[in-house]
PDB file of C-alpha atoms in Angstrom:
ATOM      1  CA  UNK A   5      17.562  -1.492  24.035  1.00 38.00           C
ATOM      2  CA  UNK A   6      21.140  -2.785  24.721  1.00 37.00           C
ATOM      3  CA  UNK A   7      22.583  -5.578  23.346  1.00 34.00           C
ATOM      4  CA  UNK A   8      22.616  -8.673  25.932  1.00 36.00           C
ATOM      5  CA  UNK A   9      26.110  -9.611  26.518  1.00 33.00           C
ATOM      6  CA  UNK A  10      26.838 -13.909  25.753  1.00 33.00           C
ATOM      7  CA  UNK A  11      25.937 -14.462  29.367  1.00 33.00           C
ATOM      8  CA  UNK A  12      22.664 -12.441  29.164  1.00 33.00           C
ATOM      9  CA  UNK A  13      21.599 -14.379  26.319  1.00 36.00           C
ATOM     10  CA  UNK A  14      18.082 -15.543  27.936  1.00 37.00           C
ATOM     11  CA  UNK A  15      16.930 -11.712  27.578  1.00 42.00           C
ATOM     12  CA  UNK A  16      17.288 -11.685  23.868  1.00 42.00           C
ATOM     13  CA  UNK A  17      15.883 -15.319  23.081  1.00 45.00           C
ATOM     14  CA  UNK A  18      12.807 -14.054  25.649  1.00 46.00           C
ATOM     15  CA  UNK A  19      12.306 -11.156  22.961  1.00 48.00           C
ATOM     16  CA  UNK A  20      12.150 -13.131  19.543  1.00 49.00           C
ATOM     17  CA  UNK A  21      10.560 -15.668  21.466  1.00 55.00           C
ATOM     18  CA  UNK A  22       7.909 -13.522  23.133  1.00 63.00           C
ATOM     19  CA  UNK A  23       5.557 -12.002  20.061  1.00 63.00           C
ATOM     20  CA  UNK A  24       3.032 -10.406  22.256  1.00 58.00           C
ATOM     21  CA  UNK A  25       5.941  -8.041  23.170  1.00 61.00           C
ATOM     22  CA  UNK A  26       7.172  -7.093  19.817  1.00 56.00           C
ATOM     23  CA  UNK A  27       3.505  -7.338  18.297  1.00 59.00           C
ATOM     24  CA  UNK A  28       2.041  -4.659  20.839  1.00 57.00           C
ATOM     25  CA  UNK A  29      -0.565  -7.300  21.651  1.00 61.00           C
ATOM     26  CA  UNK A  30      -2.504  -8.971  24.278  1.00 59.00           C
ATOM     27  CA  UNK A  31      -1.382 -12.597  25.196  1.00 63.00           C
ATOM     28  CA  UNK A  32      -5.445 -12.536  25.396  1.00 67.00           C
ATOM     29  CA  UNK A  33      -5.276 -13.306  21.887  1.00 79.00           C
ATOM     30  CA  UNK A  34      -4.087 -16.861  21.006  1.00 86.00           C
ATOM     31  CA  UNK A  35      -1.132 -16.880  18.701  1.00 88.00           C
ATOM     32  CA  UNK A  36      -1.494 -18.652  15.366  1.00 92.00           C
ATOM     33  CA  UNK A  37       1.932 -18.682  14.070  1.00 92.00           C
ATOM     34  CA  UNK A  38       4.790 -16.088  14.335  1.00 92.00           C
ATOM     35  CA  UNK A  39       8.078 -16.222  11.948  1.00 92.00           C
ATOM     36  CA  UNK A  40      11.922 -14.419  12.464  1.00 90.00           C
ATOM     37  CA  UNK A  41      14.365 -14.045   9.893  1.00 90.00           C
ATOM     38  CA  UNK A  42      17.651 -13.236  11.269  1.00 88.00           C
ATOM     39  CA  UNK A  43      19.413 -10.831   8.720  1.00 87.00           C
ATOM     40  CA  UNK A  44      22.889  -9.848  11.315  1.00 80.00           C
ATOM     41  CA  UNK A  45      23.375  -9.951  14.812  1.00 72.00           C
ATOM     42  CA  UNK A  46      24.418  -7.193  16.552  1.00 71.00           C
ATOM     43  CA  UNK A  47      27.569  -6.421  18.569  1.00 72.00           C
ATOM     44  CA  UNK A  48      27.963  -6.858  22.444  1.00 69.00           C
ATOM     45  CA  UNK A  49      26.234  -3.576  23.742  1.00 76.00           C
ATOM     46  CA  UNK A  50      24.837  -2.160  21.025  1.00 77.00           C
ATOM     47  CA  UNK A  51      22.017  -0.218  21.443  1.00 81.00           C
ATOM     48  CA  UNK A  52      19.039  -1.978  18.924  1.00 81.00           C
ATOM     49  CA  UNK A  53      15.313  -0.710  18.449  1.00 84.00           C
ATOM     50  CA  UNK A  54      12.901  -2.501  17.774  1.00 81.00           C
ATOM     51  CA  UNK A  55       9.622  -1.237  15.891  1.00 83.00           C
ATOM     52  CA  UNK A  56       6.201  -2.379  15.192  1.00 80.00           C
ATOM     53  CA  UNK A  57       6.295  -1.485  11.240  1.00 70.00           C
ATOM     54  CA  UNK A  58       3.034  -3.199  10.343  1.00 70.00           C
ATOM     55  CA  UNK A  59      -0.758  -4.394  12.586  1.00 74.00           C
ATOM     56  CA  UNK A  60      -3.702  -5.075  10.489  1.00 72.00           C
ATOM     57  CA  UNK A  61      -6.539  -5.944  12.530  1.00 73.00           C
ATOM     58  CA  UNK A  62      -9.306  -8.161  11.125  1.00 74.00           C
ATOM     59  CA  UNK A  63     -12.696  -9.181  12.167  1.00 80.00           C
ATOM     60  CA  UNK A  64     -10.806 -12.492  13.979  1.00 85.00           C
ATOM     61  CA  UNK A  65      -7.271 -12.122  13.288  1.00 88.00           C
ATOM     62  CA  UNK A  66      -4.811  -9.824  13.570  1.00 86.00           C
ATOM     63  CA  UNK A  67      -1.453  -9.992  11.614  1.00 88.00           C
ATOM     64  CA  UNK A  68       1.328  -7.613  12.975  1.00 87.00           C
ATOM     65  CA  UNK A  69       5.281  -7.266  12.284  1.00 88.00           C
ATOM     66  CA  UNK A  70       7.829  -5.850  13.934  1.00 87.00           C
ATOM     67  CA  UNK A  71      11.836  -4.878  12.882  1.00 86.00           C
ATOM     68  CA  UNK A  72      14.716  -4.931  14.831  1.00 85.00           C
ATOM     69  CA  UNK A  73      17.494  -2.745  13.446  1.00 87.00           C
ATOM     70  CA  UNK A  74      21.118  -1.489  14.815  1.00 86.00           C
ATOM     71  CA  UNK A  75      22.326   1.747  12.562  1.00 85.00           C
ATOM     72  CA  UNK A  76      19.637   2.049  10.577  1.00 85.00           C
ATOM     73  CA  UNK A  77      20.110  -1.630   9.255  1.00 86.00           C
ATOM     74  CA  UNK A  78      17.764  -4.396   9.257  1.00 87.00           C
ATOM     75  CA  UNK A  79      19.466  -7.439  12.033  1.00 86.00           C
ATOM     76  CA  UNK A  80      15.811  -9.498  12.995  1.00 87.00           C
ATOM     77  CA  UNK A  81      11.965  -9.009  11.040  1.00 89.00           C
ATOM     78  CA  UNK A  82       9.290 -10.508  13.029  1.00 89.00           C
ATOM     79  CA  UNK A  83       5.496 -11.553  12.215  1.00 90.00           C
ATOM     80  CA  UNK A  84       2.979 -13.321  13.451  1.00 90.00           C
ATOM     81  CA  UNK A  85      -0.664 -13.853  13.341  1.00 90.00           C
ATOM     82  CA  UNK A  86      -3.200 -13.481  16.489  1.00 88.00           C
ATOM     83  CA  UNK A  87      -6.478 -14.705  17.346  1.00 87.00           C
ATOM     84  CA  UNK A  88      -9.292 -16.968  17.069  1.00 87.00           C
ATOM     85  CA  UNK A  89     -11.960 -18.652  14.470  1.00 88.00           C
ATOM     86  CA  UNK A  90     -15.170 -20.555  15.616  1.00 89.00           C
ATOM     87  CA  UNK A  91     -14.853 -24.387  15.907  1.00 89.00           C
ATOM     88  CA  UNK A  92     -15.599 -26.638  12.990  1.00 93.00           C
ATOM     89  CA  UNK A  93     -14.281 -29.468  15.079  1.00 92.00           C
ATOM     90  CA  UNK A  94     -10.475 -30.576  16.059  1.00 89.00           C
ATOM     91  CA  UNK A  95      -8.527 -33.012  13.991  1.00 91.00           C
ATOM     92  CA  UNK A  96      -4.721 -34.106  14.542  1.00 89.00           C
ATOM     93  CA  UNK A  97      -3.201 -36.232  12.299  1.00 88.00           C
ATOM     94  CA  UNK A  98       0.484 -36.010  13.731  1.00 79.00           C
ATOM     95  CA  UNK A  99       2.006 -39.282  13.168  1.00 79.00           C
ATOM     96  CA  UNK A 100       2.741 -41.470  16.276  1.00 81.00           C
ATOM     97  CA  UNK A 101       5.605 -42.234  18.322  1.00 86.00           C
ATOM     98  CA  UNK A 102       7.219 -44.145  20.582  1.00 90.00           C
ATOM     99  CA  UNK A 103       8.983 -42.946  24.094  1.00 94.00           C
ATOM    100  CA  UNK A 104       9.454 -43.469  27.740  1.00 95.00           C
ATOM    101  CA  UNK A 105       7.448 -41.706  30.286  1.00 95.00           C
ATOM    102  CA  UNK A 106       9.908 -38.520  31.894  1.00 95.00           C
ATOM    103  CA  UNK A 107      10.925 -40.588  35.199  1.00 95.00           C
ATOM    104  CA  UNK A 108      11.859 -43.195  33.038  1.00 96.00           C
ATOM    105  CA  UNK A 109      14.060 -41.032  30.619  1.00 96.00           C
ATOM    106  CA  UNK A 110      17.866 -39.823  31.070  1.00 93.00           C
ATOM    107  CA  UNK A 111      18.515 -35.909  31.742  1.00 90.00           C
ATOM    108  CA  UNK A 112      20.200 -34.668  28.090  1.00 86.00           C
ATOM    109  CA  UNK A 113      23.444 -32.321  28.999  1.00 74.00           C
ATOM    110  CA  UNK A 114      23.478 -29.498  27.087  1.00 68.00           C
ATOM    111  CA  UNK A 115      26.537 -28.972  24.843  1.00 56.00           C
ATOM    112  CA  UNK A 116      27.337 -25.406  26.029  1.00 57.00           C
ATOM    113  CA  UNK A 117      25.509 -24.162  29.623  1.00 58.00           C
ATOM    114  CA  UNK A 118      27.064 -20.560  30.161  1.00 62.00           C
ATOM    115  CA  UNK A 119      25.292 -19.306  33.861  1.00 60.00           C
ATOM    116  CA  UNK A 120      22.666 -16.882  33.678  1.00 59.00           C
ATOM    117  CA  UNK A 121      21.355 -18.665  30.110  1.00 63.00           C
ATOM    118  CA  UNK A 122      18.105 -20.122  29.646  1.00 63.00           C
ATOM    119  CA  UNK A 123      19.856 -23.567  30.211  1.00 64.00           C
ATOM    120  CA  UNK A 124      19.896 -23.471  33.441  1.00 69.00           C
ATOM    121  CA  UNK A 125      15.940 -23.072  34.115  1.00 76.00           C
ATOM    122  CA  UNK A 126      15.133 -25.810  31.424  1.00 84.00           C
ATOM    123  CA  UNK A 127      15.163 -29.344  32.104  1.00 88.00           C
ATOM    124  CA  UNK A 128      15.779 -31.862  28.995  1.00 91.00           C
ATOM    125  CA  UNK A 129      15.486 -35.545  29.114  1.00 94.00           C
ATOM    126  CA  UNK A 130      15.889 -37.879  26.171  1.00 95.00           C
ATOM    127  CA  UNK A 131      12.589 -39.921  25.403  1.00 96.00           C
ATOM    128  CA  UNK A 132      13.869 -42.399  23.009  1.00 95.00           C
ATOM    129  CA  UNK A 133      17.181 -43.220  21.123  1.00 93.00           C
ATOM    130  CA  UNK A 134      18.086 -40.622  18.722  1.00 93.00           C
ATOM    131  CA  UNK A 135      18.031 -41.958  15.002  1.00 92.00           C
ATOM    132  CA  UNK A 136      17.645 -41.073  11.481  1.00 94.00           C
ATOM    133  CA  UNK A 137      18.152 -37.384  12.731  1.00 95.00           C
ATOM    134  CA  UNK A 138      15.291 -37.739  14.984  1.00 96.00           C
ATOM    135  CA  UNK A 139      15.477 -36.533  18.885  1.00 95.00           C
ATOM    136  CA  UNK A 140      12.573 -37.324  21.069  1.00 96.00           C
ATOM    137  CA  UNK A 141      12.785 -35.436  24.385  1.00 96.00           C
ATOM    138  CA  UNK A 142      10.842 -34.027  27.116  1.00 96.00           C
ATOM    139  CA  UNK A 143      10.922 -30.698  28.158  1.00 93.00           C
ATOM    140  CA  UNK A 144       9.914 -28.843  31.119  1.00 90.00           C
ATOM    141  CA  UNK A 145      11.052 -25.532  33.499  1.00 84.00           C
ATOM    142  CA  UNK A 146      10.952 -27.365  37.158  1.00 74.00           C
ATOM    143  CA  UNK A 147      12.039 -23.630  38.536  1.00 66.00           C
ATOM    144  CA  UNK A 148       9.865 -21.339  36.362  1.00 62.00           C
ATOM    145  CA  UNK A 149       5.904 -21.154  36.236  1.00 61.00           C
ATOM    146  CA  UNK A 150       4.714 -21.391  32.278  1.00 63.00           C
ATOM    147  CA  UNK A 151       2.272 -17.989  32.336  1.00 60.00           C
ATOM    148  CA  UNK A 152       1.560 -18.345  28.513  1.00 68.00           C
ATOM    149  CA  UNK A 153       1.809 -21.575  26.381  1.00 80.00           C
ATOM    150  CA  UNK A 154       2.631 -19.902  23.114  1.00 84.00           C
ATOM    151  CA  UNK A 155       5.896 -17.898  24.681  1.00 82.00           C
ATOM    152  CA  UNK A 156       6.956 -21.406  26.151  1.00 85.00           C
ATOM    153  CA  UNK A 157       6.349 -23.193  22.982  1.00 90.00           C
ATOM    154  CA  UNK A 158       8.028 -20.556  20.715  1.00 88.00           C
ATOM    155  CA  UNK A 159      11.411 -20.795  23.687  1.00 86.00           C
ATOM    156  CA  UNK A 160      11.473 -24.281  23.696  1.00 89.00           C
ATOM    157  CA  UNK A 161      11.115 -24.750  19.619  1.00 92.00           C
ATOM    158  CA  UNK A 162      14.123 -22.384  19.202  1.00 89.00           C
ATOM    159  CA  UNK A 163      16.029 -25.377  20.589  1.00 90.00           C
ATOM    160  CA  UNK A 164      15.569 -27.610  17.591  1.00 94.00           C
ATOM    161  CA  UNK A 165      19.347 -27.682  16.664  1.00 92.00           C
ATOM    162  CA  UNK A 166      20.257 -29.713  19.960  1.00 90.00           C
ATOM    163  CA  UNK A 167      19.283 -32.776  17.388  1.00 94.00           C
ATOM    164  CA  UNK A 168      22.501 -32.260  15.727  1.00 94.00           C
ATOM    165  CA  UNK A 169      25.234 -33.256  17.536  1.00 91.00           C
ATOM    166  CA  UNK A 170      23.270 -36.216  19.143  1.00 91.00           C
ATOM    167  CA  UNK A 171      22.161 -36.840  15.630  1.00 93.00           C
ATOM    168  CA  UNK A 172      26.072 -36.783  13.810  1.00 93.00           C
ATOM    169  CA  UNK A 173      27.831 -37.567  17.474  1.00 90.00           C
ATOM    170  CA  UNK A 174      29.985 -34.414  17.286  1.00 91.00           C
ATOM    171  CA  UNK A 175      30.008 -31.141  19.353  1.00 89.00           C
ATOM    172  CA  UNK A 176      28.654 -28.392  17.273  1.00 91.00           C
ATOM    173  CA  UNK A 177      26.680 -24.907  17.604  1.00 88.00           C
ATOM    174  CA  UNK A 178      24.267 -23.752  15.498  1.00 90.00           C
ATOM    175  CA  UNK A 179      22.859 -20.173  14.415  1.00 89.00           C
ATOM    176  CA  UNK A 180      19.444 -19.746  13.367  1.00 90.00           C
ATOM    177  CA  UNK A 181      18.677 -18.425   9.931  1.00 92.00           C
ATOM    178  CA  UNK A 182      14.743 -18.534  10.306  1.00 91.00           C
ATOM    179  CA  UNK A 183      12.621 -19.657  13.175  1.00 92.00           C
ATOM    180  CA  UNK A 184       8.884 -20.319  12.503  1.00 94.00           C
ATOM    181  CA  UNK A 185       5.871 -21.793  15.052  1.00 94.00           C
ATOM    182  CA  UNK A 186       2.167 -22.448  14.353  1.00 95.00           C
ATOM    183  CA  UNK A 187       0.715 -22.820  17.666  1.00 93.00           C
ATOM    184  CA  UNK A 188      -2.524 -25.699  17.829  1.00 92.00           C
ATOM    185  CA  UNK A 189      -3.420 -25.767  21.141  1.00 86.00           C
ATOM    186  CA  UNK A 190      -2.805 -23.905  24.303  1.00 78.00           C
ATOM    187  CA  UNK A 191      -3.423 -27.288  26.890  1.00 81.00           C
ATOM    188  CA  UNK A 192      -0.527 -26.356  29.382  1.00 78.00           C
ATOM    189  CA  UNK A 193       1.195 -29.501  31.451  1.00 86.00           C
ATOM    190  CA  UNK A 194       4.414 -29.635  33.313  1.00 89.00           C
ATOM    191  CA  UNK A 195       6.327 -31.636  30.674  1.00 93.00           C
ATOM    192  CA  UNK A 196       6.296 -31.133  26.906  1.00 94.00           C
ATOM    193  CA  UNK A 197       7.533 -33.450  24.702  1.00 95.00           C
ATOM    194  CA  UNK A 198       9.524 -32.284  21.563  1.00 96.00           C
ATOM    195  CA  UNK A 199       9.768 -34.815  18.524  1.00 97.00           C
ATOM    196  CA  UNK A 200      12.208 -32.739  16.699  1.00 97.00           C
ATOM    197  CA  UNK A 201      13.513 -34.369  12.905  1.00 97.00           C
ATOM    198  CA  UNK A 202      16.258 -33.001  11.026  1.00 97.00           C
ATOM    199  CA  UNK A 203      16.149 -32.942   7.561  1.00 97.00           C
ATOM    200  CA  UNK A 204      18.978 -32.424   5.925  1.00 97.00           C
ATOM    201  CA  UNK A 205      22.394 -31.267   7.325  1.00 96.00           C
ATOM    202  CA  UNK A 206      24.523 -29.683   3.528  1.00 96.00           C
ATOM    203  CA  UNK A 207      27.372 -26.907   2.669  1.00 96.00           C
ATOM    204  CA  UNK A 208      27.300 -26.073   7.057  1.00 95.00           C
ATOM    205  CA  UNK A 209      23.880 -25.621   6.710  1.00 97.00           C
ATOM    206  CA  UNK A 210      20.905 -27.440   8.363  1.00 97.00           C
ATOM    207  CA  UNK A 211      16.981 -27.566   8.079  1.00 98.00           C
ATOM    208  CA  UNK A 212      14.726 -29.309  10.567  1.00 97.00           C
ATOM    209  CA  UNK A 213      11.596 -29.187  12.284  1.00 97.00           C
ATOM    210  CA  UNK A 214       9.790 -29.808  15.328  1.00 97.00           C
ATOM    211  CA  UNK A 215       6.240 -30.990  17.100  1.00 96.00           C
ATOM    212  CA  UNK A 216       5.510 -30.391  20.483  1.00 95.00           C
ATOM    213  CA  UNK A 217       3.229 -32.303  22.283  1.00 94.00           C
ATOM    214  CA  UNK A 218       0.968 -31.787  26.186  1.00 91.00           C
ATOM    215  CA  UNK A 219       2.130 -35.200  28.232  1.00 90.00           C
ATOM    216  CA  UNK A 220      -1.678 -36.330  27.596  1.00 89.00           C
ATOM    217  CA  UNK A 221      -1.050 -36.292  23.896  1.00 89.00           C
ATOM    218  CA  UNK A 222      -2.635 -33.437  22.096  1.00 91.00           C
ATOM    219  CA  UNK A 223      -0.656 -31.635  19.414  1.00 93.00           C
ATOM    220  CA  UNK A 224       0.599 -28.484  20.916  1.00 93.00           C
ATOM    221  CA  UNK A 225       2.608 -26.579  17.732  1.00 94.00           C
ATOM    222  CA  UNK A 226       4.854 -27.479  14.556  1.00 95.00           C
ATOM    223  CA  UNK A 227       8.284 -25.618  14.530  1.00 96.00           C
ATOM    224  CA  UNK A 228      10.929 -25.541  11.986  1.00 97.00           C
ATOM    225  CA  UNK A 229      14.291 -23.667  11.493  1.00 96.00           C
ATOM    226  CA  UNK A 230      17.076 -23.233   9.040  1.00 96.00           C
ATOM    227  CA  UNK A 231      20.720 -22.158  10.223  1.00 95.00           C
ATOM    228  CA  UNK A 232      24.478 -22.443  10.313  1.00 95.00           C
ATOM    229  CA  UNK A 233      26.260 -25.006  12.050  1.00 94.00           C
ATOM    230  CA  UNK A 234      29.271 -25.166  13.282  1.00 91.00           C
ATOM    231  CA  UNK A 235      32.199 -27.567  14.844  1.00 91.00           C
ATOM    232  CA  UNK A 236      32.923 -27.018  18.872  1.00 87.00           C
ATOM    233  CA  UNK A 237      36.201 -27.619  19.957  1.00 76.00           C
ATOM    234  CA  UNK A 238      36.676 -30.331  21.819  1.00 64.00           C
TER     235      UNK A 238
END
């Protein structure tokens, strides 16, 4: 497959972000948690493949991988973990937190919105007053339908690093070194809020992580992510 050009940027965060497409799976099968490591990424136009290079079904779950490689080298390794257990009862121990309702909470402009990128179909509004390197903010897609909870969650979670610059009040971009989800419910509602907390920004590098929430409360997934950040010109 081709390399997506800067402006066609949605189609490659739709493929990391999508692991019943790089798993060879049903979306029938709830996700449990999928993981990418991002070794190198390739050139504009280059021509990538990506392989399933391991599935191991079990009785319940099945775990699968999948490579992406340019040239014979490694740039993105997938995995993720699919299906089901029988109920011993649900528990949620998130902690709580405080935040306006989504008509009561400002629209959050994105840093960099290039047309054609996934900006322009999501909708962020900030829920409370970033601090301590905490951003709480809903989330929704007021132009796109949400067919599968887990590829929504996994999308949205990949934009953990807009807690920095809110966080240090300078423009920055980040790339992601790692990207993990566990998914804990699959309760779909038209906004999603994100209580993303950043851990640690040292040496240009930061670590963070994410939970997403349905607007009636329940725990939806975890996230976290490691990367590079960087200093936007002004």
């Amino acid at each position: 497959m081709p390399w997506p050009t800067r402006r066609e940027t949605s189609q490659w965060r739709r493929l990391y972000s999508d692991p019943y497409r790089w798993a060879g799976t049903s979306d029938r099968e709830p996700l449990i948690q999928a993981s990418a490591q991002f070794f190198k990424a390739p050139r504009v136009n280059d021509s990538v493949t990506v392989s399933l290079d391991h599935h191991k079904p079990g009785r319940s779950i099945d775990i699968a991988g999948a490579a992406l490689t340019y040239a014979g080298e490694p740039q993105v390794r997938l995995s993720g973990s699919f299906g089901t257990r029988r109920s011993i009862g649900d528990y949620q121990w998130a902690p709580n937190v405080e935040f306006t309702s989504p008509e009561k909470s400002a629209e959050i402009p994105f840093v960099r919105a290039d047309p054609g990128d996934l900006h322009t179909v999501l909708e962020m509004r900030l829920a409370a007053e970033p601090q301590h390197g905490r951003l709480v903010s809903w989330v929704r897609t007021p132009s796109q339908a949400m067919t599968s909870p887990a590829r929504f969650l996994a999308l949205i979670a990949d934009y953990l690093p807009e807690a920095i610059h809110l966080s240090i009040g300078r423009r920055t971009g980040a790339i992601s070194l790692d990207n993990s989800i566990r998914v804990t419910g699959q309760e779909l509602s038209e906004w999603t809020l994100c209580v993303t907390q950043l851990e640690a920004i040292q040496h240009g590098l930061f670590h963070g992580r994410m939970n997403l929430y349905s607007d009636r409360g329940q725990l939806l997934a975890t996230a976290s992510q490691s990367g590079v950040v960087t200093l936007l010109e002004d």
